[in-house]
Coordinates of C-alpha atoms in Angstrom, one line a residue:
M1 CA -23.4 -18.3 -9.8
G2 CA -23.2 -14.8 -7.9
D3 CA -26.2 -15.1 -6.5
R4 CA -26.0 -18.4 -4.1
F5 CA -24.0 -16.2 -2.4
P6 CA -25.9 -13.3 -1.7
D7 CA -23.8 -12.2 2.1
G8 CA -21.2 -11.4 -1.0
Q9 CA -17.5 -12.8 -2.8
L10 CA -14.6 -12.3 -1.3
Y11 CA -11.1 -12.5 -4.1
I12 CA -7.1 -11.9 -4.3
N13 CA -4.5 -13.1 -5.6
L14 CA -2.0 -14.9 -4.1
R15 CA 0.5 -14.4 -6.5
G16 CA 1.9 -17.5 -6.0
F17 CA 3.7 -17.5 -9.3
D18 CA 4.5 -14.4 -9.0
P19 CA 8.1 -12.7 -10.2
T20 CA 9.6 -10.9 -8.3
G21 CA 9.0 -14.1 -6.0
S22 CA 6.5 -12.1 -4.0
A23 CA 3.9 -14.3 -2.8
V24 CA 1.0 -13.2 -0.7
T25 CA 2.2 -14.6 2.9
P26 CA -1.0 -16.7 4.4
D27 CA -1.3 -14.1 7.1
D28 CA -1.3 -11.3 4.7
A29 CA -4.0 -12.1 2.4
V30 CA -6.1 -13.3 6.1
R31 CA -5.6 -9.3 6.9
T32 CA -6.9 -8.6 3.3
F33 CA -10.3 -10.3 3.6
L34 CA -10.4 -9.5 7.5
D35 CA -10.7 -5.6 6.1
A36 CA -12.8 -7.0 2.9
L37 CA -15.5 -8.0 5.9
G38 CA -14.9 -4.4 7.5
V39 CA -12.2 -5.3 10.6
P40 CA -10.9 -2.0 11.5
P41 CA -6.8 -2.3 11.5
M42 CA -6.7 -1.7 15.2
R43 CA -8.9 -4.7 15.8
I44 CA -7.1 -7.3 14.3
P45 CA -5.3 -9.3 16.2
A46 CA -1.7 -10.1 16.7
G47 CA -1.2 -14.0 15.4
L48 CA -1.9 -16.4 12.1
D49 CA -4.3 -18.3 14.3
A50 CA -5.7 -15.4 16.0
Q51 CA -6.9 -13.9 12.9
V52 CA -8.6 -16.9 10.7
A53 CA -9.9 -17.5 14.1
L54 CA -11.3 -14.3 13.3
Y55 CA -12.3 -15.0 9.8
R56 CA -13.9 -18.3 10.0
S57 CA -16.0 -17.0 12.6
L58 CA -17.4 -13.2 10.8
L59 CA -17.9 -17.2 7.5
A60 CA -19.8 -19.0 9.9
R61 CA -23.1 -17.8 9.4
R62 CA -22.9 -16.4 5.7
R63 CA -23.3 -17.3 3.1
V64 CA -19.7 -16.1 0.8
L65 CA -18.5 -17.0 -2.5
V66 CA -14.2 -17.1 -1.9
L67 CA -12.1 -17.1 -4.9
L68 CA -8.2 -17.9 -3.6
D69 CA -6.7 -16.7 -7.2
N70 CA -3.3 -18.7 -8.2
A71 CA -2.3 -20.1 -5.7
R72 CA 0.8 -21.7 -4.9
D73 CA 0.6 -24.8 -2.8
T74 CA -1.7 -26.0 -0.1
E75 CA -0.3 -24.4 2.9
Q76 CA -1.3 -20.9 1.4
V77 CA -4.5 -21.4 1.2
R78 CA -5.7 -23.7 4.2
P79 CA -5.5 -20.8 6.7
L80 CA -8.6 -19.4 4.5
L81 CA -10.9 -22.1 4.1
P82 CA -13.9 -20.8 5.9
G83 CA -14.8 -23.0 8.8
S84 CA -18.4 -23.5 7.6
P85 CA -20.4 -24.9 4.7
G86 CA -22.3 -22.3 3.9
C87 CA -19.5 -20.9 1.9
L88 CA -17.8 -22.0 -1.7
V89 CA -14.7 -22.0 -2.2
I90 CA -12.8 -21.8 -5.7
V91 CA -9.0 -22.1 -5.8
T92 CA -7.2 -21.7 -8.7
S93 CA -3.7 -23.1 -9.4
R94 CA -0.8 -24.4 -11.3
N95 CA 0.0 -26.4 -8.9
R96 CA -2.3 -29.7 -9.1
L97 CA -2.8 -28.2 -4.5
T98 CA -3.5 -32.8 -4.4
G99 CA -3.0 -32.2 -0.8
L100 CA -7.0 -30.1 -0.5
V101 CA -8.5 -33.3 -2.2
A102 CA -7.4 -35.6 0.4
G103 CA -7.2 -33.2 3.3
E104 CA -10.0 -31.3 3.0
G105 CA -12.3 -32.6 0.8
A106 CA -11.7 -30.3 -2.2
H107 CA -13.5 -31.0 -5.3
P108 CA -10.3 -30.8 -8.4
L109 CA -11.4 -29.6 -11.5
T110 CA -8.3 -29.5 -14.0
L111 CA -8.9 -26.8 -17.1
D112 CA -7.8 -27.9 -20.3
Q113 CA -7.3 -25.0 -23.1
L114 CA -9.4 -23.8 -25.4
T115 CA -10.8 -26.4 -28.6
S116 CA -9.6 -25.8 -31.9
A117 CA -13.5 -24.6 -32.6
E118 CA -13.4 -22.7 -29.9
A119 CA -10.6 -20.6 -29.9
R120 CA -10.9 -20.0 -33.9
D121 CA -14.6 -18.8 -32.5
L122 CA -12.4 -15.8 -30.0
L123 CA -10.4 -14.4 -33.4
A124 CA -13.1 -14.7 -35.5
L125 CA -15.2 -12.5 -32.3
R126 CA -12.1 -10.5 -32.7
L127 CA -11.6 -9.8 -36.2
G128 CA -15.1 -12.0 -38.1
T129 CA -15.5 -14.2 -39.5
D130 CA -15.3 -12.9 -43.1
R131 CA -11.1 -12.3 -42.3
L132 CA -10.7 -15.7 -40.9
A133 CA -12.6 -17.4 -43.9
A134 CA -10.4 -15.3 -46.8
E135 CA -6.9 -16.9 -44.7
P136 CA -7.7 -20.2 -43.1
R137 CA -4.3 -21.7 -43.2
A138 CA -3.5 -18.3 -40.9
A139 CA -5.8 -17.8 -38.7
D140 CA -5.0 -22.2 -37.8
E141 CA -0.8 -21.9 -37.2
I142 CA -2.0 -18.0 -35.1
V143 CA -4.6 -20.4 -32.9
S144 CA -1.5 -23.3 -32.9
R145 CA 1.1 -21.6 -32.4
C146 CA -0.6 -19.1 -29.2
G147 CA -1.1 -22.6 -27.8
R148 CA -5.3 -21.8 -27.8
L149 CA -4.7 -19.5 -25.1
P150 CA -7.6 -16.9 -24.5
L151 CA -4.8 -14.1 -23.0
A152 CA -2.3 -14.9 -26.0
L153 CA -5.3 -15.1 -28.5
A154 CA -6.4 -11.4 -27.6
I155 CA -3.3 -9.8 -27.7
V156 CA -2.4 -11.3 -31.6
A157 CA -6.0 -10.3 -32.4
A158 CA -5.7 -6.8 -30.8
H159 CA -2.5 -6.7 -32.7
A160 CA -3.9 -7.6 -36.2
R161 CA -7.1 -5.6 -36.0
A162 CA -4.3 -2.1 -35.5
R163 CA -3.0 -3.5 -39.0
P164 CA -6.3 -4.3 -40.6
D165 CA -4.6 -4.1 -44.0
F166 CA -1.5 -7.0 -43.3
P167 CA -3.1 -10.2 -44.8
L168 CA -2.7 -12.4 -41.2
S169 CA -0.1 -15.3 -42.6
A170 CA 1.9 -12.4 -42.7
I171 CA 0.6 -11.8 -39.0
A172 CA 1.2 -14.8 -39.0
D173 CA 4.8 -15.4 -40.0
E174 CA 5.2 -12.8 -36.7
V175 CA 4.0 -15.1 -34.3
S176 CA 6.0 -17.4 -35.7
D177 CA 9.4 -16.3 -36.0
S178 CA 9.2 -15.0 -32.4
H179 CA 9.4 -18.4 -31.4
G180 CA 12.4 -19.1 -28.7
S181 CA 12.5 -15.8 -27.4
L182 CA 11.5 -16.7 -23.8
D183 CA 13.1 -20.6 -23.7
A184 CA 15.0 -20.1 -19.8
F185 CA 10.8 -20.1 -18.5
A186 CA 9.5 -22.7 -21.0
G187 CA 10.0 -26.0 -18.3
G188 CA 8.2 -28.6 -21.2
D189 CA 5.2 -26.9 -21.3
D190 CA 4.3 -25.5 -24.9
I191 CA 1.3 -22.9 -24.2
T192 CA 3.1 -21.3 -22.2
T193 CA 6.4 -20.9 -24.1
D194 CA 4.4 -20.0 -27.0
V195 CA 2.1 -17.2 -24.9
R196 CA 5.6 -15.8 -23.7
A197 CA 6.9 -15.8 -27.7
V198 CA 3.1 -14.3 -28.8
F199 CA 4.6 -11.3 -25.7
S200 CA 8.2 -11.0 -27.2
W201 CA 6.8 -10.8 -30.5
S202 CA 4.0 -7.8 -29.2
Y203 CA 7.1 -6.3 -27.4
K204 CA 9.1 -5.3 -30.9
A205 CA 6.5 -4.5 -32.1
L206 CA 7.0 -0.9 -29.4
S207 CA 8.7 2.3 -30.3
A208 CA 12.2 1.8 -28.5
P209 CA 11.0 4.2 -25.9
A210 CA 7.5 2.3 -24.7
A211 CA 9.4 -0.6 -25.0
R212 CA 11.4 0.3 -22.2
V213 CA 10.1 1.8 -19.7
F214 CA 7.9 -1.6 -20.5
R215 CA 10.9 -3.7 -19.2
L216 CA 11.7 -1.4 -16.4
L217 CA 9.3 -1.7 -15.0
G218 CA 9.8 -5.6 -14.3
L219 CA 11.9 -4.2 -11.7
H220 CA 8.3 -2.8 -10.1
A221 CA 7.5 -5.5 -7.0
G222 CA 4.1 -4.1 -6.0
P223 CA 1.1 -5.3 -7.5
D224 CA 0.4 -2.1 -9.7
V225 CA 2.1 1.6 -10.5
S226 CA 1.1 5.0 -11.5
A227 CA 1.8 7.2 -14.6
P228 CA 5.0 9.2 -12.1
A229 CA 5.9 6.5 -10.4
A230 CA 6.4 4.2 -13.5
A231 CA 8.2 8.0 -15.5
A232 CA 10.3 8.5 -12.3
L233 CA 11.7 4.7 -13.2
A234 CA 12.3 5.3 -16.3
G235 CA 13.8 8.8 -15.8
L236 CA 11.3 10.4 -17.7
A237 CA 8.9 13.6 -17.4
P238 CA 5.6 12.6 -16.2
R239 CA 3.4 13.9 -19.9
A240 CA 5.6 12.1 -21.6
A241 CA 5.8 8.8 -19.8
R242 CA 2.0 8.9 -20.3
A243 CA 2.4 9.4 -24.0
L244 CA 4.9 5.9 -23.4
L245 CA 2.4 3.7 -20.9
T246 CA -1.0 4.4 -23.4
E247 CA 1.1 3.2 -26.2
L248 CA 1.7 -0.2 -24.2
T249 CA -1.7 -0.5 -23.0
R250 CA -3.0 -0.4 -26.3
A251 CA -0.6 -3.1 -26.9
H252 CA -2.3 -4.7 -25.0
L253 CA 1.1 -5.4 -22.9
L254 CA -0.3 -3.2 -19.7
T255 CA -3.8 -3.1 -17.9
E256 CA -4.8 0.2 -16.6
H257 CA -6.8 -0.8 -13.9
R258 CA -7.3 2.6 -12.6
P259 CA -6.6 5.7 -14.2
G260 CA -3.6 6.5 -14.3
R261 CA -2.4 3.2 -12.4
Y262 CA -1.8 0.4 -13.9
T263 CA -1.5 -3.8 -13.7
L264 CA 1.0 -6.3 -15.3
H265 CA -0.2 -9.7 -16.4
D266 CA 1.5 -13.0 -13.9
L267 CA 2.8 -14.0 -17.6
L268 CA 4.1 -10.6 -18.2
R269 CA 5.7 -9.4 -15.4
V270 CA 7.7 -12.9 -16.4
Y271 CA 8.0 -11.3 -19.5
A272 CA 9.2 -7.7 -17.7
A273 CA 11.7 -9.3 -15.6
E274 CA 13.3 -11.1 -18.2
R275 CA 14.1 -8.5 -20.8
V276 CA 15.5 -6.2 -18.5
R277 CA 17.3 -8.7 -17.1
A278 CA 19.1 -9.4 -21.0
E279 CA 18.2 -5.6 -22.5
E280 CA 19.8 -3.4 -19.2
T281 CA 22.8 -3.8 -17.1
P282 CA 23.4 -4.0 -13.9
E283 CA 24.7 -0.5 -13.9
E284 CA 21.4 0.8 -15.0
R285 CA 19.3 -1.8 -13.4
D286 CA 20.1 -0.3 -10.1
L287 CA 19.9 2.9 -11.5
A288 CA 16.8 2.6 -12.4
L289 CA 15.0 1.0 -9.3
R290 CA 17.2 3.9 -7.2
R291 CA 15.1 6.1 -9.0
L292 CA 11.6 4.4 -8.2
L293 CA 12.5 4.0 -4.8
S294 CA 13.7 7.7 -4.1
W295 CA 10.3 8.8 -5.1
Y296 CA 8.6 7.3 -3.4
L297 CA 10.9 8.5 -0.1
H298 CA 10.5 11.8 -1.8
T299 CA 6.9 11.6 -2.3
A300 CA 6.5 11.0 0.8
D301 CA 8.3 12.8 2.4
A302 CA 6.3 15.2 1.1
A303 CA 3.4 14.3 3.0
Y304 CA 4.6 14.3 6.1
P305 CA 4.2 18.0 7.0
H306 CA 1.0 17.6 6.6
I307 CA 0.4 15.4 8.2
T308 CA 2.6 15.6 11.4
P309 CA 3.6 19.6 11.1
N310 CA 6.2 21.1 12.6
R311 CA 7.9 17.4 13.6
R312 CA 11.3 17.3 12.9
R313 CA 11.8 16.4 9.3
I314 CA 14.1 13.4 7.9
R315 CA 17.2 13.6 6.0
L316 CA 17.3 13.5 2.5
E317 CA 19.6 13.8 0.1
P318 CA 18.0 16.4 -3.0
W319 CA 16.2 15.4 -5.6
D320 CA 17.3 15.7 -8.5
G321 CA 15.2 13.4 -11.0
E322 CA 13.0 14.0 -14.0
C323 CA 9.6 13.6 -12.7
P324 CA 9.5 15.5 -9.2
P325 CA 8.0 14.2 -6.1
L326 CA 4.2 15.5 -5.7
E327 CA 3.1 18.2 -4.0
F328 CA 0.0 17.8 -2.0
P329 CA -2.8 20.9 -1.5
T330 CA -4.2 19.5 1.1
Q331 CA -3.5 16.6 4.5
E332 CA -7.1 14.9 2.7
R333 CA -4.5 14.6 -0.2
A334 CA -1.5 13.8 1.4
V335 CA -3.1 10.5 3.4
E336 CA -5.0 9.9 0.6
W337 CA -1.8 9.1 -1.9
C338 CA -0.6 6.8 1.4
E339 CA -2.9 5.4 2.3
T340 CA -3.7 4.5 -1.9
E341 CA 0.4 3.7 -3.0
R342 CA 0.2 1.9 1.0
S343 CA 1.8 -1.9 -0.4
N344 CA 4.2 -0.5 -3.0
L345 CA 5.4 1.0 0.0
V346 CA 5.8 -1.6 2.0
V347 CA 7.3 -2.9 -0.3
A348 CA 9.9 -0.5 -1.8
V349 CA 11.2 0.2 1.8
H350 CA 11.9 -4.2 1.2
Q351 CA 13.5 -3.7 -2.1
A352 CA 15.4 -1.2 -1.1
H353 CA 17.3 -3.1 1.6
Q354 CA 17.3 -6.3 -0.6
A355 CA 19.0 -4.0 -2.7
G356 CA 21.5 -2.5 -0.1
Q357 CA 19.4 0.9 -0.4
T358 CA 20.2 1.7 2.6
G359 CA 19.4 5.4 3.5
I360 CA 15.5 4.2 1.2
A361 CA 14.9 1.7 4.0
W362 CA 15.5 3.3 6.7
R363 CA 14.0 7.3 5.3
L364 CA 10.9 5.8 4.1
P365 CA 9.3 3.7 7.3
A366 CA 10.4 7.0 9.5
V367 CA 8.6 9.6 7.6
L368 CA 5.8 7.6 7.2
W369 CA 4.8 7.1 10.5
G370 CA 2.2 9.9 11.4
F371 CA 0.5 8.4 8.2
F372 CA 1.2 4.5 9.8
Y373 CA -0.6 6.2 13.1
L374 CA -2.4 8.2 11.9
R375 CA -5.3 5.3 10.0
S376 CA -3.1 3.1 12.6
H377 CA -1.7 0.5 10.2
T378 CA 0.5 -0.9 13.0
H379 CA 1.4 -4.0 11.3
D380 CA 2.9 -2.6 7.9
W381 CA 4.3 0.3 10.7
L382 CA 6.6 -2.3 12.5
D383 CA 7.4 -3.9 9.3
T384 CA 8.6 -1.5 7.8
S385 CA 10.2 -0.1 11.4
R386 CA 12.3 -3.8 11.6
T387 CA 13.1 -4.0 7.5
G388 CA 14.6 -0.5 7.7
L389 CA 16.6 -1.6 11.3
A390 CA 17.9 -4.7 9.3
A391 CA 19.1 -2.7 6.8
A392 CA 21.2 -0.1 9.1
R393 CA 22.2 -3.1 11.3
A394 CA 23.8 -4.9 8.2
A395 CA 25.5 -1.6 6.7
G396 CA 26.7 -0.3 10.0
D397 CA 24.5 2.9 9.3
R398 CA 24.7 4.1 13.1
E399 CA 22.7 6.9 12.0
G400 CA 19.5 4.6 10.3
E401 CA 20.1 2.0 13.0
A402 CA 19.2 4.8 16.1
Q403 CA 16.4 6.7 14.3
S404 CA 14.8 2.7 13.2
L405 CA 14.7 1.7 17.2
S406 CA 12.2 4.4 17.6
D407 CA 10.7 4.2 15.0
T408 CA 9.7 0.9 15.9
A409 CA 9.3 1.4 19.0
A410 CA 6.2 4.2 18.0
A411 CA 5.3 1.7 16.5
L412 CA 5.7 -1.4 19.2
R413 CA 3.4 1.0 21.9
S414 CA 1.3 2.2 19.6
S415 CA 0.6 -1.8 18.7
G416 CA -0.1 -2.1 23.6
R417 CA 3.4 -3.7 23.5
P418 CA 5.0 -0.7 25.6
D419 CA 7.2 -3.1 27.5
E420 CA 9.1 -4.5 23.7
A421 CA 9.0 -0.5 23.2
I422 CA 10.6 0.6 26.8
E423 CA 13.3 -1.7 25.5
L424 CA 14.4 -0.4 22.0
L425 CA 14.1 2.7 23.2
H426 CA 16.6 2.4 25.6
E427 CA 19.0 0.9 23.2
A428 CA 17.9 4.1 21.0
L429 CA 18.9 6.5 24.1
E430 CA 22.1 4.3 24.2
L431 CA 23.4 4.6 20.3
N432 CA 22.1 8.4 20.0
E433 CA 24.6 9.2 24.0
E434 CA 26.9 8.2 20.9
L435 CA 26.1 9.8 18.3
G436 CA 26.2 13.2 20.0
D437 CA 23.2 13.8 19.0
G438 CA 21.6 16.0 21.3
E439 CA 17.8 16.1 19.7
A440 CA 17.1 12.7 18.8
R441 CA 18.2 11.9 22.5
S442 CA 16.1 14.3 24.0
S443 CA 13.1 13.3 21.3
V444 CA 14.0 9.1 22.9
I445 CA 14.0 9.9 26.4
S446 CA 10.3 12.0 26.5
N447 CA 9.4 8.9 23.9
L448 CA 10.7 6.8 27.4
G449 CA 8.1 8.8 29.1
D450 CA 5.3 8.3 27.4
A451 CA 6.4 4.2 26.8
Y452 CA 6.3 4.6 30.7
L453 CA 2.6 6.6 30.9
H454 CA 0.7 3.8 28.8
A455 CA 2.9 0.8 30.7
G456 CA 1.4 2.2 34.0
R457 CA 4.5 2.5 35.5
L458 CA 3.8 6.0 36.7
D459 CA 6.2 7.5 38.7
K460 CA 9.0 6.1 36.1
S461 CA 7.0 7.9 33.4
V462 CA 7.7 11.6 35.3
E463 CA 11.4 10.2 35.4
Y464 CA 12.0 9.9 32.2
T465 CA 9.3 13.5 31.3
R466 CA 10.8 15.9 33.2
R467 CA 14.5 14.9 31.8
G468 CA 13.2 15.1 27.9
L469 CA 11.4 18.0 29.2
A470 CA 14.3 20.4 30.6
L471 CA 16.9 18.7 27.4
D472 CA 14.2 20.9 25.1
R473 CA 14.0 23.5 27.5
V474 CA 18.2 23.4 27.5
A475 CA 18.0 22.8 23.5
G476 CA 15.1 25.9 22.5
S477 CA 13.0 22.6 21.4
V478 CA 9.6 24.2 21.2
W479 CA 8.0 21.0 19.7
G480 CA 9.9 18.3 22.5
E481 CA 8.6 21.5 25.2
G482 CA 5.3 21.5 24.2
I483 CA 4.9 18.1 24.1
A484 CA 6.7 16.9 27.4
L485 CA 4.4 18.8 28.9
S486 CA 1.2 17.5 27.8
N487 CA 2.4 14.2 28.9
L488 CA 3.9 15.1 32.0
G489 CA 0.4 16.4 32.8
D490 CA -1.5 13.3 31.9
A491 CA 1.1 11.3 34.7
Y492 CA 0.6 14.0 37.4
Q493 CA -3.5 14.0 36.1
R494 CA -3.3 10.0 36.2
M495 CA -1.3 10.0 39.3
G496 CA -4.3 12.5 40.9
R497 CA -2.3 15.7 41.2
Y498 CA -4.4 18.1 39.5
D499 CA -2.7 21.1 41.2
E500 CA 0.8 19.9 39.2
A501 CA -0.9 18.4 36.4
L502 CA -3.2 21.9 35.6
G503 CA -0.5 23.9 35.5
C504 CA 1.7 21.4 33.6
L505 CA -1.0 21.4 31.0
E506 CA -1.4 25.0 30.9
R507 CA 2.2 26.0 30.4
A508 CA 2.0 23.6 27.7
L509 CA -0.8 25.0 25.9
V510 CA 1.7 28.5 25.4
V511 CA 4.4 26.6 24.2
L512 CA 1.5 24.0 21.5
R513 CA 0.7 27.2 20.4
A514 CA 3.9 28.6 19.8
G515 CA 5.4 26.1 17.7
G516 CA 2.1 25.2 15.8
N517 CA 1.4 21.7 17.3
R518 CA -2.2 21.9 17.2
W519 CA -2.5 17.6 17.5
V520 CA -0.9 18.0 20.8
E521 CA -2.6 21.6 22.0
G522 CA -6.5 20.0 20.9
V523 CA -5.5 16.9 23.0
T524 CA -3.9 19.0 25.9
L525 CA -7.8 20.8 26.5
D526 CA -9.4 17.7 25.9
I527 CA -7.1 16.8 29.4
L528 CA -7.9 19.4 31.1
G529 CA -11.4 19.2 30.1
T530 CA -11.2 15.9 32.4
I531 CA -9.6 17.3 35.2
H532 CA -11.3 20.3 34.9
R533 CA -14.9 17.9 35.5
R534 CA -13.0 15.4 38.1
L535 CA -12.7 18.4 40.4
G536 CA -16.5 19.4 40.1
H537 CA -16.0 22.7 37.5
Y538 CA -18.3 21.4 35.6
A539 CA -18.7 25.7 33.5
E540 CA -14.3 24.9 33.2
S541 CA -14.1 21.4 32.1
V542 CA -17.2 21.9 28.8
E543 CA -15.2 25.2 27.8
H544 CA -12.0 23.1 27.4
Y545 CA -13.7 20.5 26.0
R546 CA -14.8 22.7 23.3
Q547 CA -12.3 24.4 22.6
A548 CA -10.7 20.7 22.4
L549 CA -13.4 19.7 19.5
A550 CA -12.4 22.4 17.5
T551 CA -8.8 22.0 17.6
H552 CA -9.5 18.2 16.3
R553 CA -12.1 19.5 13.7
D554 CA -9.4 22.1 12.6
I555 CA -7.0 19.8 11.5
G556 CA -9.1 16.4 10.4
N557 CA -8.2 14.8 14.2
R558 CA -10.8 12.7 13.5
W559 CA -9.9 9.7 16.6
G560 CA -9.3 13.3 19.3
E561 CA -12.7 14.6 17.7
G562 CA -14.4 11.5 18.7
H563 CA -12.5 10.8 22.6
T564 CA -13.3 14.6 23.3
L565 CA -17.2 14.0 22.4
G566 CA -17.6 10.8 24.6
H567 CA -15.8 13.2 27.4
L568 CA -18.4 16.0 27.0
G569 CA -21.1 13.4 27.2
D570 CA -19.5 12.3 30.5
A571 CA -18.9 15.7 31.5
H572 CA -22.4 16.6 30.2
L573 CA -24.0 13.4 32.4
D574 CA -22.6 14.7 35.5
A575 CA -24.3 18.3 35.5
D576 CA -27.4 15.7 35.0
E577 CA -28.1 16.2 31.5
P578 CA -29.0 13.1 30.0
E579 CA -30.3 14.6 26.5
A580 CA -26.2 16.4 26.1
A581 CA -24.6 13.3 27.2
R582 CA -26.8 11.2 24.7
T583 CA -26.2 14.0 21.9
S584 CA -22.6 13.7 22.7
W585 CA -21.7 10.3 23.2
R586 CA -24.1 9.4 19.7
Q587 CA -21.3 12.1 17.8
A588 CA -18.3 9.5 18.9
L589 CA -20.2 7.1 18.3
A590 CA -20.1 7.5 14.4
I591 CA -16.6 8.7 14.4
F592 CA -15.7 5.6 16.4
A593 CA -17.6 3.4 13.5
E594 CA -16.4 4.7 11.1
F595 CA -12.9 3.9 12.1
G596 CA -13.4 0.8 14.1
H597 CA -12.3 2.5 17.0
P598 CA -12.5 0.2 19.7
D599 CA -13.4 3.1 22.0
A600 CA -17.1 2.6 19.8
E601 CA -17.7 -0.6 22.9
K602 CA -17.6 1.6 25.6
I603 CA -19.7 4.8 24.1
R604 CA -22.1 2.1 23.5
E605 CA -22.7 1.0 27.2
R606 CA -23.1 4.7 27.8
L607 CA -25.7 5.1 26.0
A608 CA -27.3 1.4 27.2
G609 CA -26.8 2.5 30.6
L610 CA -28.8 6.1 29.8
R611 CA -31.5 3.6 28.0
A612 CA -31.8 1.9 31.1
G613 CA -31.4 4.8 33.3
A614 CA -28.3 4.2 34.8
A615 CA -26.5 7.0 37.1
G616 CA -23.5 4.9 36.5
A617 CA -22.8 5.4 32.4
R618 CA -20.0 7.6 32.9
G619 CA -16.3 6.4 31.6
R620 CA -12.8 7.8 31.1
G621 CA -11.9 7.0 28.3
A622 CA -8.4 6.5 27.5
A623 CA -7.1 9.8 25.7
P624 CA -5.1 9.9 22.5
R625 CA -1.0 8.3 22.7
R626 CA 1.3 11.6 21.4
T627 CA 4.5 11.0 20.7
A628 CA 7.8 13.1 20.4

């Protein structure tokens, strides 16, 4: 069927019957498809209606096969239906979804279980015809007890193959004896009861340590789990955990879908969740979940200084688990881990809130600040920060509330909502004054200056940035002083006060270099280049842009590199060097296209202007945002 849809295939497990109750929401599903279709996070609009409209417009002239697996109800599916006839949608569900049939013209197809002959053929394929022929009654008993379900048959067959000297009658007896172990999930459905009975039988064949790891995995609500995370959950050393995970995969109770990463089938999730409730005390369940969430927090904290070096760290309790948090040799590896674990980290924040682990609920978004900003995952940033804020407020944790207010404001500002950010920052300012946290208060004041800057309220920006600068100098905060000077210089240059801007930015460079803040150093050099370009100082402009490029490249700031290349092209065009401008703009476009940055369109317009011989191709892109 796939060859009938040359424009590709889209698949998502909607987790409609997930044991954790964490079904995929329509807006999460649409964002997943938009990501698969190549839409960068920053280009995904806010609101489900706008996201659905974009999704359908992208599929309007394509022939795509869309598979919506494990749907809960019609409302979960309807927003994911393309609006054009060129696509085919296949929906799987345990419900009939009659609303789709009546309202959308869907064609229902009921899938029956395997026939007895088909089930025997499956067993014969895995165990050999001779073994089945030798014990036909036992084979029939296995088929019956497995409810003729392929998954259950595969598990039983794997166990039988692992015991080639056992008669099939013994295997059939074990399956039969395990009946009734998951009655709470039977619901009158014999197939489900039998499948779970097979899980029970396979589970009892495990070693005690492997069985414990399996049931503890029922506490993990994310889409998959890494070997180190599983080790932290179980309180084991990594090497011991890997051996037990291997035992689970061999028993077909766990799937290693990527090297070192594991996932559970939906029914196995149900079984693991039941076993952990039945066999572990509430205290042990809480302890295991805290180990897991704390491991995520401490590993994210280990990535933090690589992504936002020398920035104020979030205070954490010392780590004392058997499985140590990961360490990262480079920024690239730190960002890669955050990206791989992003879904689990988001889920971890929500689990921490639900489990009353307030400190983890607000600290985890705080340490992920730099990653969310760098990769423009503004939806996850805002979602987790708001969850941390709700957790802190519910627990009366004033420190956490203050931090979460600032984090939520930063996410709002990066989402292009500076007015909402300003409102929360004023709340954070008042709270930090009550707490007597001078350093946090200074940071909030500086961030207010930055928020007002991006709201276009330049007088207010100057007012708050100057206040933050004074406080940073009194406190001896080199980090804060450098950012405040850079922001103040940016505000002045936007107001056309170039002499004051140059003075602030030159002083900012001295402070930023002393504090090792390479990120903002590169941005400051870029702003200096723009001021000199506007003053007609071509040589100085180009020199500052080149220094900015070197700084961006040294720390891997690709967005900053793209912005500065765009500005360098502007300078070349001002100097009547169109070919040099073309080269810089092409390099900028390659970077912006790589990240799907909205400024890519501006660069395309400038290149088009060059081709048309337009002298008005000049323009200034927005400088990268900075925050304290």
